[in-house]
Short mmCIF file of C-alpha atoms and ligand atoms in Angstrom, two decimals:
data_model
loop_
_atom_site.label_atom_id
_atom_site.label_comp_id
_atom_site.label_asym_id
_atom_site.label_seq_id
_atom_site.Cartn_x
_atom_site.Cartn_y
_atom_site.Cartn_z
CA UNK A 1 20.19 -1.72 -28.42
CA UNK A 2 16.82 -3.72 -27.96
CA UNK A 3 13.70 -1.36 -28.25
CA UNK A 4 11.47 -2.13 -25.11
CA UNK A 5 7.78 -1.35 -25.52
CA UNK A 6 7.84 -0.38 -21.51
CA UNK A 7 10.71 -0.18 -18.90
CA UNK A 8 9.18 0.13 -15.88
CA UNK A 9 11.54 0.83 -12.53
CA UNK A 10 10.67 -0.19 -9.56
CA UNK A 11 9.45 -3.93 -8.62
CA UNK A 12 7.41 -2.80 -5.41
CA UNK A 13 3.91 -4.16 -5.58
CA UNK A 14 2.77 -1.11 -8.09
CA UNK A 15 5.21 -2.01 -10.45
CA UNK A 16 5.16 -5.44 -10.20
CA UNK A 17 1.55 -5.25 -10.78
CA UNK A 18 1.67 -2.72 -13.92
CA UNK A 19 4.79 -5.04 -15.12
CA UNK A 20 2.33 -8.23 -15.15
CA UNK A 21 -0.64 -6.14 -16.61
CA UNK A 22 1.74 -5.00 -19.55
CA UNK A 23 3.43 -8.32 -20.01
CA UNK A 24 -0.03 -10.61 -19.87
CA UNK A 25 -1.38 -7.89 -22.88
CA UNK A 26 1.78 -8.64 -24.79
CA UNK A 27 3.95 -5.88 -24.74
CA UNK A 28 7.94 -6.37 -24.47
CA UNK A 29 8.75 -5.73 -21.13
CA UNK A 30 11.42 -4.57 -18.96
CA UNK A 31 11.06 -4.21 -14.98
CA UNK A 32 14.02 -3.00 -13.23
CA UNK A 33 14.88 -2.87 -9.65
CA UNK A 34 17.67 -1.46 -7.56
CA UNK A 35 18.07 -4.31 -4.94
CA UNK A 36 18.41 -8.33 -5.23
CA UNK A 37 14.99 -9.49 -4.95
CA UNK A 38 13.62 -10.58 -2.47
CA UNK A 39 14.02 -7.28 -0.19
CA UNK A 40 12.89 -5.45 2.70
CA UNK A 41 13.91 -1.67 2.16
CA UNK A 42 10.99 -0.55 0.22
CA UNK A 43 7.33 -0.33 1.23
CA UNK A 44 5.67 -3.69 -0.32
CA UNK A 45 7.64 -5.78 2.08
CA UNK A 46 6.32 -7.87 5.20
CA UNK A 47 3.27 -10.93 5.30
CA UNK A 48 0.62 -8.78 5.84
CA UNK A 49 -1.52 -5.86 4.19
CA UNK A 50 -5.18 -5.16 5.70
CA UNK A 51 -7.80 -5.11 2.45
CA UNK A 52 -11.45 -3.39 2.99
CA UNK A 53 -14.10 -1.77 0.21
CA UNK A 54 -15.03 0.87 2.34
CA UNK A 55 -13.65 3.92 1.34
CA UNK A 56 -15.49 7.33 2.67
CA UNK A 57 -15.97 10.27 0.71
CA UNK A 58 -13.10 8.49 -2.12
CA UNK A 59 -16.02 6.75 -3.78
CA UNK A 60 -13.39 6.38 -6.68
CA UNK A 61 -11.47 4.01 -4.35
CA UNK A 62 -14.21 1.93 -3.40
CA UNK A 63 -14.50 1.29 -6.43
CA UNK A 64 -11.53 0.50 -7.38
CA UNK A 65 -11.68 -1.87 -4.78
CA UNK A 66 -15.13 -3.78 -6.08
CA UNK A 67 -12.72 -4.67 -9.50
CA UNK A 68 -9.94 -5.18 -6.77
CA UNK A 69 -11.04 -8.16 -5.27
CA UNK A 70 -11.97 -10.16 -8.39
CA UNK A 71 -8.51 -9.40 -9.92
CA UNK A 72 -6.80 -10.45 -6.89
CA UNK A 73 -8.68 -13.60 -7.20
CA UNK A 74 -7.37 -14.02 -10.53
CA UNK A 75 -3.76 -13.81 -9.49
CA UNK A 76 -4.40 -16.20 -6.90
CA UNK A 77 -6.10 -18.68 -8.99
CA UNK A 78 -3.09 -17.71 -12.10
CA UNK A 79 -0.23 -18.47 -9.69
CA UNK A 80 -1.48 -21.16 -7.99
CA UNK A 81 -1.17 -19.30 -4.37
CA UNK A 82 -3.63 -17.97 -1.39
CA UNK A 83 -3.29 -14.44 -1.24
CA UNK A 84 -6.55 -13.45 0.76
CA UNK A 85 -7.64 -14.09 4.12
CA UNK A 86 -11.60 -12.92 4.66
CA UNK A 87 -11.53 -12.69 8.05
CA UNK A 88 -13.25 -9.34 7.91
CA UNK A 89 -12.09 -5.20 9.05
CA UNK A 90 -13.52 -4.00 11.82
CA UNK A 91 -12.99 -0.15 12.17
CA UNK A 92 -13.66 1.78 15.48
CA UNK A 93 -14.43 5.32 16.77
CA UNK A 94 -17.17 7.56 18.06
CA UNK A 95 -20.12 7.72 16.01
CA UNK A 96 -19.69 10.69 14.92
CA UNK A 97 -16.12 10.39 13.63
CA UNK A 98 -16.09 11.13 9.87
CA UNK A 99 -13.90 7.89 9.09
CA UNK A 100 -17.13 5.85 10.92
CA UNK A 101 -19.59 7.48 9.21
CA UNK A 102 -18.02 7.76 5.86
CA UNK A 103 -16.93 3.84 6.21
CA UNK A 104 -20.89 3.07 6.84
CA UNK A 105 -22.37 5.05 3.84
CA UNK A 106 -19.78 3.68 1.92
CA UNK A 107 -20.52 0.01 2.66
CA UNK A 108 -24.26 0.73 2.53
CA UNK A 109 -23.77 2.85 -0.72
CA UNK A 110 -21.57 -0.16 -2.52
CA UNK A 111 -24.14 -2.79 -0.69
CA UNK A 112 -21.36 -4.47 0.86
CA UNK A 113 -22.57 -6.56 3.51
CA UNK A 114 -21.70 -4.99 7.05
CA UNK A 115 -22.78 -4.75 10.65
CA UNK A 116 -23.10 -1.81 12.50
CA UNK A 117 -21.90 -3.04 15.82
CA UNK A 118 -23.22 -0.97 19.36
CA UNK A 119 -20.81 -0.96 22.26
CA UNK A 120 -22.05 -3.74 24.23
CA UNK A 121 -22.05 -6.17 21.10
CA UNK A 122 -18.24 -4.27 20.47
CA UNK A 123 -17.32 -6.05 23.93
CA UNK A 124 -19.54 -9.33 23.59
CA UNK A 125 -17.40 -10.18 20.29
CA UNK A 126 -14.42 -8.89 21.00
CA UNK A 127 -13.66 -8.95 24.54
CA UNK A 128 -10.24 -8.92 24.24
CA UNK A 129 -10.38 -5.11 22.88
CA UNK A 130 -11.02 -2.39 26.17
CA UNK A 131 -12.66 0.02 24.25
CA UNK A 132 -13.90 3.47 25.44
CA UNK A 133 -17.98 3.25 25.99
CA UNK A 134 -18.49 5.88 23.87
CA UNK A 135 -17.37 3.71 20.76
CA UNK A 136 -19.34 1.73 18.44
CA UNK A 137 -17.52 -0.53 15.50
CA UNK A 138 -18.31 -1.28 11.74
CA UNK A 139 -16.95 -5.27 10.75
CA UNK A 140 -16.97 -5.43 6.68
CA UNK A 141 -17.60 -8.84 5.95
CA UNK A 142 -15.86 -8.06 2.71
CA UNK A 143 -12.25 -7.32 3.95
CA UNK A 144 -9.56 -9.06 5.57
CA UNK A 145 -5.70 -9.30 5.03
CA UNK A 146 -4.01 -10.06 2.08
CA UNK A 147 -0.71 -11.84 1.74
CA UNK A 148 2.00 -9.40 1.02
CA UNK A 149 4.94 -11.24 0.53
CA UNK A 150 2.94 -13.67 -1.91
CA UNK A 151 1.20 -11.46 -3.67
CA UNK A 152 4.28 -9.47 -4.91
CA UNK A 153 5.78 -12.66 -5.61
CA UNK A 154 2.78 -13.62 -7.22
CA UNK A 155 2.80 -10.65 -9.43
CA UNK A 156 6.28 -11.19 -10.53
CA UNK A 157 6.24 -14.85 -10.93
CA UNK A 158 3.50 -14.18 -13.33
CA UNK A 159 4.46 -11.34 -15.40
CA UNK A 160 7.95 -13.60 -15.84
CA UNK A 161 5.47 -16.17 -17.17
CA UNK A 162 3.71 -14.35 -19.62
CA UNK A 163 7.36 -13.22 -21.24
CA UNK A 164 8.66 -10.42 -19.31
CA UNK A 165 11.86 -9.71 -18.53
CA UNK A 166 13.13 -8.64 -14.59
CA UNK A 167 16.58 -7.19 -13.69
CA UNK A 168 16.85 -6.61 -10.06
CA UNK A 169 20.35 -5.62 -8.46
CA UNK A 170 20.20 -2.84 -11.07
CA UNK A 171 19.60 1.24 -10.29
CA UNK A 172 18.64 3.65 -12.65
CA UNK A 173 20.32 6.41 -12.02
CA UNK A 174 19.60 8.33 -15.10
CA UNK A 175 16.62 8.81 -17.59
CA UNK A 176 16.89 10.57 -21.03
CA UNK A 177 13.31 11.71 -22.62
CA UNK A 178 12.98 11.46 -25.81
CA UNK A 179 10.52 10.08 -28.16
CA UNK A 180 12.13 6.67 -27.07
CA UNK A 181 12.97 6.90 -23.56
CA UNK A 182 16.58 5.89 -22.82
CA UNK A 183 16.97 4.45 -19.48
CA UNK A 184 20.92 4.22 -17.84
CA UNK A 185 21.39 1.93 -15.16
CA UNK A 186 24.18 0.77 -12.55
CA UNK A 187 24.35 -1.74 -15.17
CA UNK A 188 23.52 -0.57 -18.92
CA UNK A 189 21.70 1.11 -21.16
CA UNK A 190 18.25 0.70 -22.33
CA UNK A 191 15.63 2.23 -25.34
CA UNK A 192 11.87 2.15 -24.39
CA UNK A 193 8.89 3.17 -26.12
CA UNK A 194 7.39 4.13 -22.94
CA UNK A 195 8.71 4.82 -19.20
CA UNK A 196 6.79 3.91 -15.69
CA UNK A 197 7.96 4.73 -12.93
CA UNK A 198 6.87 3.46 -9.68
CA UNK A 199 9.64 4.07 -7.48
CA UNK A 200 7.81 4.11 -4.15
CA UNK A 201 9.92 6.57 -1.73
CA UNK A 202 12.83 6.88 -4.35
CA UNK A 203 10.05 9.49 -6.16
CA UNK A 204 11.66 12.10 -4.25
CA UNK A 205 14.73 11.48 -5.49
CA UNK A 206 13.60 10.76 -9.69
CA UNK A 207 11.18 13.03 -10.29
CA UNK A 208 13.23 15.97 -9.21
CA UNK A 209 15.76 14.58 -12.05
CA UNK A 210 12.78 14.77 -14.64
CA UNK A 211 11.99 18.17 -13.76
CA UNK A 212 8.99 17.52 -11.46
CA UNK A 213 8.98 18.93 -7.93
CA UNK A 214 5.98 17.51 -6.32
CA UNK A 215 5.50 17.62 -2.39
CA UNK A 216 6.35 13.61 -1.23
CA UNK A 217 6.64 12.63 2.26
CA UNK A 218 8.65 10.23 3.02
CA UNK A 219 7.54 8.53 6.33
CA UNK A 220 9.15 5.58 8.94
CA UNK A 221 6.63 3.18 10.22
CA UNK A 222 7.45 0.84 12.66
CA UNK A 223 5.81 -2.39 12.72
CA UNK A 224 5.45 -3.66 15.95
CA UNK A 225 4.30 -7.25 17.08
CA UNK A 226 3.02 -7.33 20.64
CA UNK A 227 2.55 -11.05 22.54
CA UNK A 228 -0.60 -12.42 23.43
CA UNK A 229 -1.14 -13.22 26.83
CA UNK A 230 -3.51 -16.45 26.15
CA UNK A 231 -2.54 -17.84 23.02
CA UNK A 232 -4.72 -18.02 20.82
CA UNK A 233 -7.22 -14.77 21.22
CA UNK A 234 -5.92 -12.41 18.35
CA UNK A 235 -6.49 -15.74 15.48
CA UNK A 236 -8.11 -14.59 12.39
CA UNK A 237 -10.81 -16.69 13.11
CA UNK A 238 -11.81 -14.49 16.49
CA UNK A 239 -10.29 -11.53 15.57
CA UNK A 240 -10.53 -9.17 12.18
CA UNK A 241 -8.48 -6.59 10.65
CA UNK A 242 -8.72 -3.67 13.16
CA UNK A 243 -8.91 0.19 12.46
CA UNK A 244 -8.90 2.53 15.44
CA UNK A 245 -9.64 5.85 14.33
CA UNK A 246 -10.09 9.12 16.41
CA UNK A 247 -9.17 12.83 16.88
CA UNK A 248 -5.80 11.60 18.41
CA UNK A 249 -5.59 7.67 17.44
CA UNK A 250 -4.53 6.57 14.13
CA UNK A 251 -3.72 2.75 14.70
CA UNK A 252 -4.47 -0.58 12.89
CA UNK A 253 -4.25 -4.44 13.86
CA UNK A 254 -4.22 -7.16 12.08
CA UNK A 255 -4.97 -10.90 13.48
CA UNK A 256 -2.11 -12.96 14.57
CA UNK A 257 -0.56 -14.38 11.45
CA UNK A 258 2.90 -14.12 10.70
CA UNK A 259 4.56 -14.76 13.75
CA UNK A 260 2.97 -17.29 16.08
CA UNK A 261 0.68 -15.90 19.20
CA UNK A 262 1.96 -12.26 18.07
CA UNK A 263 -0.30 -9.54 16.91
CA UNK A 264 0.61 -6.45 14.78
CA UNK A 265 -0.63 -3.57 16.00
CA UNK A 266 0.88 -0.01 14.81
CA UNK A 267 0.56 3.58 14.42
CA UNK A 268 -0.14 4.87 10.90
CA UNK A 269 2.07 7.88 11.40
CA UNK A 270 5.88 8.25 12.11
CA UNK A 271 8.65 10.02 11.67
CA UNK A 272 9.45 11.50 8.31
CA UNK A 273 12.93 9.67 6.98
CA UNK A 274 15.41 9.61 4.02
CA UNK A 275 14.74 6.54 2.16
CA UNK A 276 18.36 6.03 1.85
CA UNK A 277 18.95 6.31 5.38
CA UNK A 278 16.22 5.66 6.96
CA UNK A 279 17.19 3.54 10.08
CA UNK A 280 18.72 6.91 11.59
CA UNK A 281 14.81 7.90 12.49
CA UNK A 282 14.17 8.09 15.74
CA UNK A 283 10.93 5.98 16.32
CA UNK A 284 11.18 6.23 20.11
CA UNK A 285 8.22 8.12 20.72
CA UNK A 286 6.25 6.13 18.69
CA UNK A 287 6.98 2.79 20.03
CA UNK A 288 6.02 4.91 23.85
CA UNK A 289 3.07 6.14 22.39
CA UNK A 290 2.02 2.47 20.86
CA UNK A 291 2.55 1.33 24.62
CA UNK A 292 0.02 3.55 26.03
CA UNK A 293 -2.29 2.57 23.87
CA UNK A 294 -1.80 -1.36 23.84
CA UNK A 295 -1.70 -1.33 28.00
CA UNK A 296 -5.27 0.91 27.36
CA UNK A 297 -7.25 -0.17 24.61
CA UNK A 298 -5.44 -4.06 24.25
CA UNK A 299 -4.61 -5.06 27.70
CA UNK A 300 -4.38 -8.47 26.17
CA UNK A 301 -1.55 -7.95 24.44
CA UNK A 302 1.85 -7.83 26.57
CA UNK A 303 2.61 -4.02 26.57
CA UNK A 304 6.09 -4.11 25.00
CA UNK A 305 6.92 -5.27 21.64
CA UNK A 306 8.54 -8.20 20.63
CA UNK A 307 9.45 -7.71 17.15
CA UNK A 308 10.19 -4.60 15.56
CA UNK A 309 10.20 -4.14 11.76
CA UNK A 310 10.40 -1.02 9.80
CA UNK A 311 8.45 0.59 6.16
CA UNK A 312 8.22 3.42 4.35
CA UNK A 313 5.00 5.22 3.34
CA UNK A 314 4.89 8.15 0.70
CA UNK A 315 2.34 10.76 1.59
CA UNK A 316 0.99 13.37 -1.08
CA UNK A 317 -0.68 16.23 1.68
CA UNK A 318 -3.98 14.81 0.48
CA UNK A 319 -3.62 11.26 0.65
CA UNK A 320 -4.85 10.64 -2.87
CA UNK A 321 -2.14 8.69 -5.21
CA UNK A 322 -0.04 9.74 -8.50
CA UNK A 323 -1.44 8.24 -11.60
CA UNK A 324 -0.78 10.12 -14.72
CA UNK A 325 1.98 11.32 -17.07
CA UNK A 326 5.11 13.11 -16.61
CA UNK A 327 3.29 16.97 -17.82
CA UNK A 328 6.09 17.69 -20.47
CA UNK A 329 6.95 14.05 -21.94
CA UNK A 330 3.94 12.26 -22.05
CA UNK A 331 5.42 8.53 -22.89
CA UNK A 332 6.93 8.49 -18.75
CA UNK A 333 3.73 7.45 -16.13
CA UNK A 334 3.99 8.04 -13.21
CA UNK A 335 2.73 6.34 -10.23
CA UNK A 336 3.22 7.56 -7.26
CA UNK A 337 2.24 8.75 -3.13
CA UNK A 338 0.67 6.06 -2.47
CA UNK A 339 0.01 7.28 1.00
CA UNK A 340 -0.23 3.82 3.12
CA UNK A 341 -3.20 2.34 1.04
CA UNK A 342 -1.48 1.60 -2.09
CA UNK A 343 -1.49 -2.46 -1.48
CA UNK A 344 -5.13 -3.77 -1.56
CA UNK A 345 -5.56 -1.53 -5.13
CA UNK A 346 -2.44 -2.36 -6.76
CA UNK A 347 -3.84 -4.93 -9.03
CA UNK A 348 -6.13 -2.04 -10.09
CA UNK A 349 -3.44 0.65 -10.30
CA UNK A 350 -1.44 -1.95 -12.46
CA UNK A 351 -4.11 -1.82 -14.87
CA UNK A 352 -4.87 1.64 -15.47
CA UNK A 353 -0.88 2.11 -15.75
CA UNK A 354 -0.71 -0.15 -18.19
CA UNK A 355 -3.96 1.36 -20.26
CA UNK A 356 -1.85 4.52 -19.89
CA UNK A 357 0.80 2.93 -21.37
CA UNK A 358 -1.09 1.05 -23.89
CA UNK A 359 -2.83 4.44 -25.00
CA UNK A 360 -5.94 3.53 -23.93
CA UNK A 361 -8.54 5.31 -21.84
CA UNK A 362 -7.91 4.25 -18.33
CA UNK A 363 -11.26 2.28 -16.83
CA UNK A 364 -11.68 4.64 -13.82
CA UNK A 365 -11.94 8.82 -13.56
CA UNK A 366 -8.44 9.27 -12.43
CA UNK A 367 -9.06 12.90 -11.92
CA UNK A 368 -8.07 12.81 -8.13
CA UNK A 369 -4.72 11.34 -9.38
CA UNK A 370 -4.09 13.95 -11.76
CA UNK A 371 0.14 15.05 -11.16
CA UNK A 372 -0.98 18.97 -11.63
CA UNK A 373 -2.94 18.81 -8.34
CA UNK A 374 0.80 18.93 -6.66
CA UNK A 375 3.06 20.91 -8.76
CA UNK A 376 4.90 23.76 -7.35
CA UNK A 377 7.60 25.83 -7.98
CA UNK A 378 11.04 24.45 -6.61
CA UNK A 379 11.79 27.28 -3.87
CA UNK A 380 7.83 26.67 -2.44
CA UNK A 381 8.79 22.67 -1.60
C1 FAD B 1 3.87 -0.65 7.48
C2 FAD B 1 2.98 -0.49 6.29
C3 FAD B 1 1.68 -0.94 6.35
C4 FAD B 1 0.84 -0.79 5.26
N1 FAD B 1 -0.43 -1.27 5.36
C5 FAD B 1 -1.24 -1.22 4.27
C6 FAD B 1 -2.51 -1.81 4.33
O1 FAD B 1 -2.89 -2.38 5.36
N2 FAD B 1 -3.29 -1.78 3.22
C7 FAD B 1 -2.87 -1.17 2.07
O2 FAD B 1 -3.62 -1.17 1.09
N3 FAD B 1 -1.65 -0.59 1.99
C8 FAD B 1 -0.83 -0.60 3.06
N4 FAD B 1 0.42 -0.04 3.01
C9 FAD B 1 0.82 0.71 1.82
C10 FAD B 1 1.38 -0.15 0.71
O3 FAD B 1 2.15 -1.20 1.22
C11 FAD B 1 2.18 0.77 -0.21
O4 FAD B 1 1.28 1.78 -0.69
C12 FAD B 1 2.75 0.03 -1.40
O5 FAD B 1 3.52 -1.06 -0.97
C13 FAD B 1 3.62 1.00 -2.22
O6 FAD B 1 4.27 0.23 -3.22
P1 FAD B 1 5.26 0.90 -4.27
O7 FAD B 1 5.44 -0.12 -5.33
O8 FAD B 1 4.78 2.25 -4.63
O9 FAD B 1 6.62 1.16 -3.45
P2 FAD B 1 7.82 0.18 -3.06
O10 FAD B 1 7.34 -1.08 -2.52
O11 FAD B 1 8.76 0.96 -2.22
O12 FAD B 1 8.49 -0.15 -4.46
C14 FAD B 1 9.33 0.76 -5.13
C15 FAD B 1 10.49 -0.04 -5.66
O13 FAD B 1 11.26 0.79 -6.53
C16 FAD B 1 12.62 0.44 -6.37
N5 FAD B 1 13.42 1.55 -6.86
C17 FAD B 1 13.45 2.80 -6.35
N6 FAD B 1 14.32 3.57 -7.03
C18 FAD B 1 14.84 2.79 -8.00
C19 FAD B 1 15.80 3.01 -9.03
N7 FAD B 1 16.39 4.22 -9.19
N8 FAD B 1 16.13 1.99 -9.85
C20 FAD B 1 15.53 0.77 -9.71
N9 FAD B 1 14.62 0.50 -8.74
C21 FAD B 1 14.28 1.51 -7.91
C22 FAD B 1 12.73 0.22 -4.87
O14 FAD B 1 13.88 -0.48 -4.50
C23 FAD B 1 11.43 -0.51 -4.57
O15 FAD B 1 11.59 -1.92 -4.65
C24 FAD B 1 1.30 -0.17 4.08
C25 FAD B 1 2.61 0.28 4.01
C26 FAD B 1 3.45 0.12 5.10
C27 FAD B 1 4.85 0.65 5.00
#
């Protein structure tokens, strides 16, 4: 049996990414996935991912994010493909919301160039928006939407490139630890120096297997597209990447891209699924609640949807991701709860993996990311 210096499972954007990072330093390597690629029943799926620096109090994030965009430069210019549309992030809210302020000091802390936008200029430049007068708006120039569909395909196309080697239609359904890691799969059997897993939802189903019981929360998102009424007003070249933040309002937007003269605007919370069965969720009061607010805050936009799609995020309860190794068998990495901002810093969380499993010292603190944060005894999950 062939010795692998990495298997990694998973081919979602953070594996994909670590799978390219390991492959372009040399290393023989494996990446396995359970369904034919391409597919839609993970959480790296879709055209459309919003990408900003800003990142509050997580200063480690931001800057994450500074290396971010240069390496997702280099992919583009590598694979020959646009990946990144700069058409800006505008978030909302009061001024005294703590995602407003912390997005401010952390644009003026990084010296990202901003604008602090008052209400009236809120409604000059965007009068398609009907936003409460009590809210101001922060555009960083810096962001925009990145290409999600490419990019993963960019990643892939890449690391297959530079030598690696990609199974998909293949599950792992067991994983032996070991001073070589042996992997079984729906298909074989496999040796490997060192094991990353980046399994996206399926965590809650693997780690239990290797003896970690971390809490995961597996949630539904819908992702609605809602019809313009003129055509035209949501294009990325009048309207940004869109964060609406307050005490009860946790929605995003994104220009009108994928599907012509249709804008995506959805809730960043839903209900919490099964990834294995995760159309029986019942997103009904979701899609009512997304109604009230389009008819309110985006009368511009008819107030049903037209397209419905659905994705998966994986919350840890503190919203910071799982980067580090397995506690007992240090040769697995994990990465994990990536908590519906994974996207924009995979090309970053592909490289630390990979320094993990290269033994060297990752290039950020990844103290935040630390697995022992979350472990707890099986009866208290
Ligand atoms: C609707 C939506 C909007 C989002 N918006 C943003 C955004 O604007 N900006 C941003 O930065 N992030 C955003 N995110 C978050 C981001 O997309 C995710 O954090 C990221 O895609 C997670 O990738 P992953 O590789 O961990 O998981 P996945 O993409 O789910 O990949 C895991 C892969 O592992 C495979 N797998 C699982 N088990 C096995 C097994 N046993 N054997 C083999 N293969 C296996 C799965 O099939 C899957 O392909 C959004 C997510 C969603 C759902």
């Amino acid at each position: 049996m062939a010795l692998y210096d990495a298997v990694v499972v998973g081919a979602g954007i953070e594996g994909s990414a670590t799978a390219y990072n390991l492959a372009k330093n040399g290393q023989r390597t494996l990446l396995l996935e359970q369904f034919p690629l391409p597919h839609s029943r993970g959480s790296s799926h879709g055209q459309s991912r919003i990408t900003r620096v800003a990142y509050g109090k997580d200063d480690h994030y931001a800057n994450m994010m500074k290396e971010g965009g240069k390496l997702w430069r280099e992919l583009e210019r590598e694979s020959g493909t646009s990946l990144f549309l700069n058409c800006g992030c505008l978030a909302v809210g009061t001024p005294d919301n703590p995602f407003i302020k912390g997005t401010i000091s952390s644009l003026a802390r990084h010296r990202v160039n901003h604008d602090v936008l008052s209400y009236k200029n809120l409604q000059n430049r965007y009068p398609m928006l009907s936003l409460p007068p009590d809210h101001v708006g922060v555009l960083d120039y810096s962001g925009g939407v990145l290409m999600a569909d490419k990019a993963l395909q960019a990643f892939q196309k890449m690391y297959v490139r530079y030598g690696g080697e990609l199974r998909d239609g293949e599950k792992v359904i067991n994983i032996i630890p070991g001073s070589d890691v042996t992997i079984i799969t729906s298909k074989g059997q496999y040796k490997a120096r060192k094991l990353v897993l980046t399994v996206g939802p399926w965590a809650t189903k693997l780690l239990p297997q290797l003896g970690i019981h971390i809490p995961l929360k597996v949630v539904l998102i819908s992702v609605l597209y809602w019809k313009e009424k003129t055509a035209g007003e949501f294009s990325s070249d009048r309207f940004p990447a869109f964060i609406h933040d307050g005490e009860d309002i946790h929605v995003y937007a994104l220009p009108s891209l994928e599907y012509p003269g249709h804008v995506k605007v959805c809730l960043h919370v839903g209900p919490v699924t099964n990834p294995d069965s995760r159309d029986k969720a019942d997103t009904r009061e979701v899609i009512t609640e997304m109604q009230q607010y389009v008819s309110k805050y985006m009368p511009s936009l008819k107030s049903t949807p037209s397209i419905i799609e659905t994705c998966m995020y994986t919350n840890t309860p503190d919203k910071q991701f799982v980067l580090d190794h397995h506690p007992a068998w240090k040769n697995i990495i994990i990465g994990a709860g990536f908590s519906g901002h994974g996207f924009k810093l995979s090309p970053v969380v592909g490289k630390v993996l990979s320094e993990m499993v290269m033994d060297k010292s990752p290039s950020y603190d990844l103290a935040p990311c630390q697995i022992d944060r979350l472990i707890q005894p099986k009866s208290q999950l």
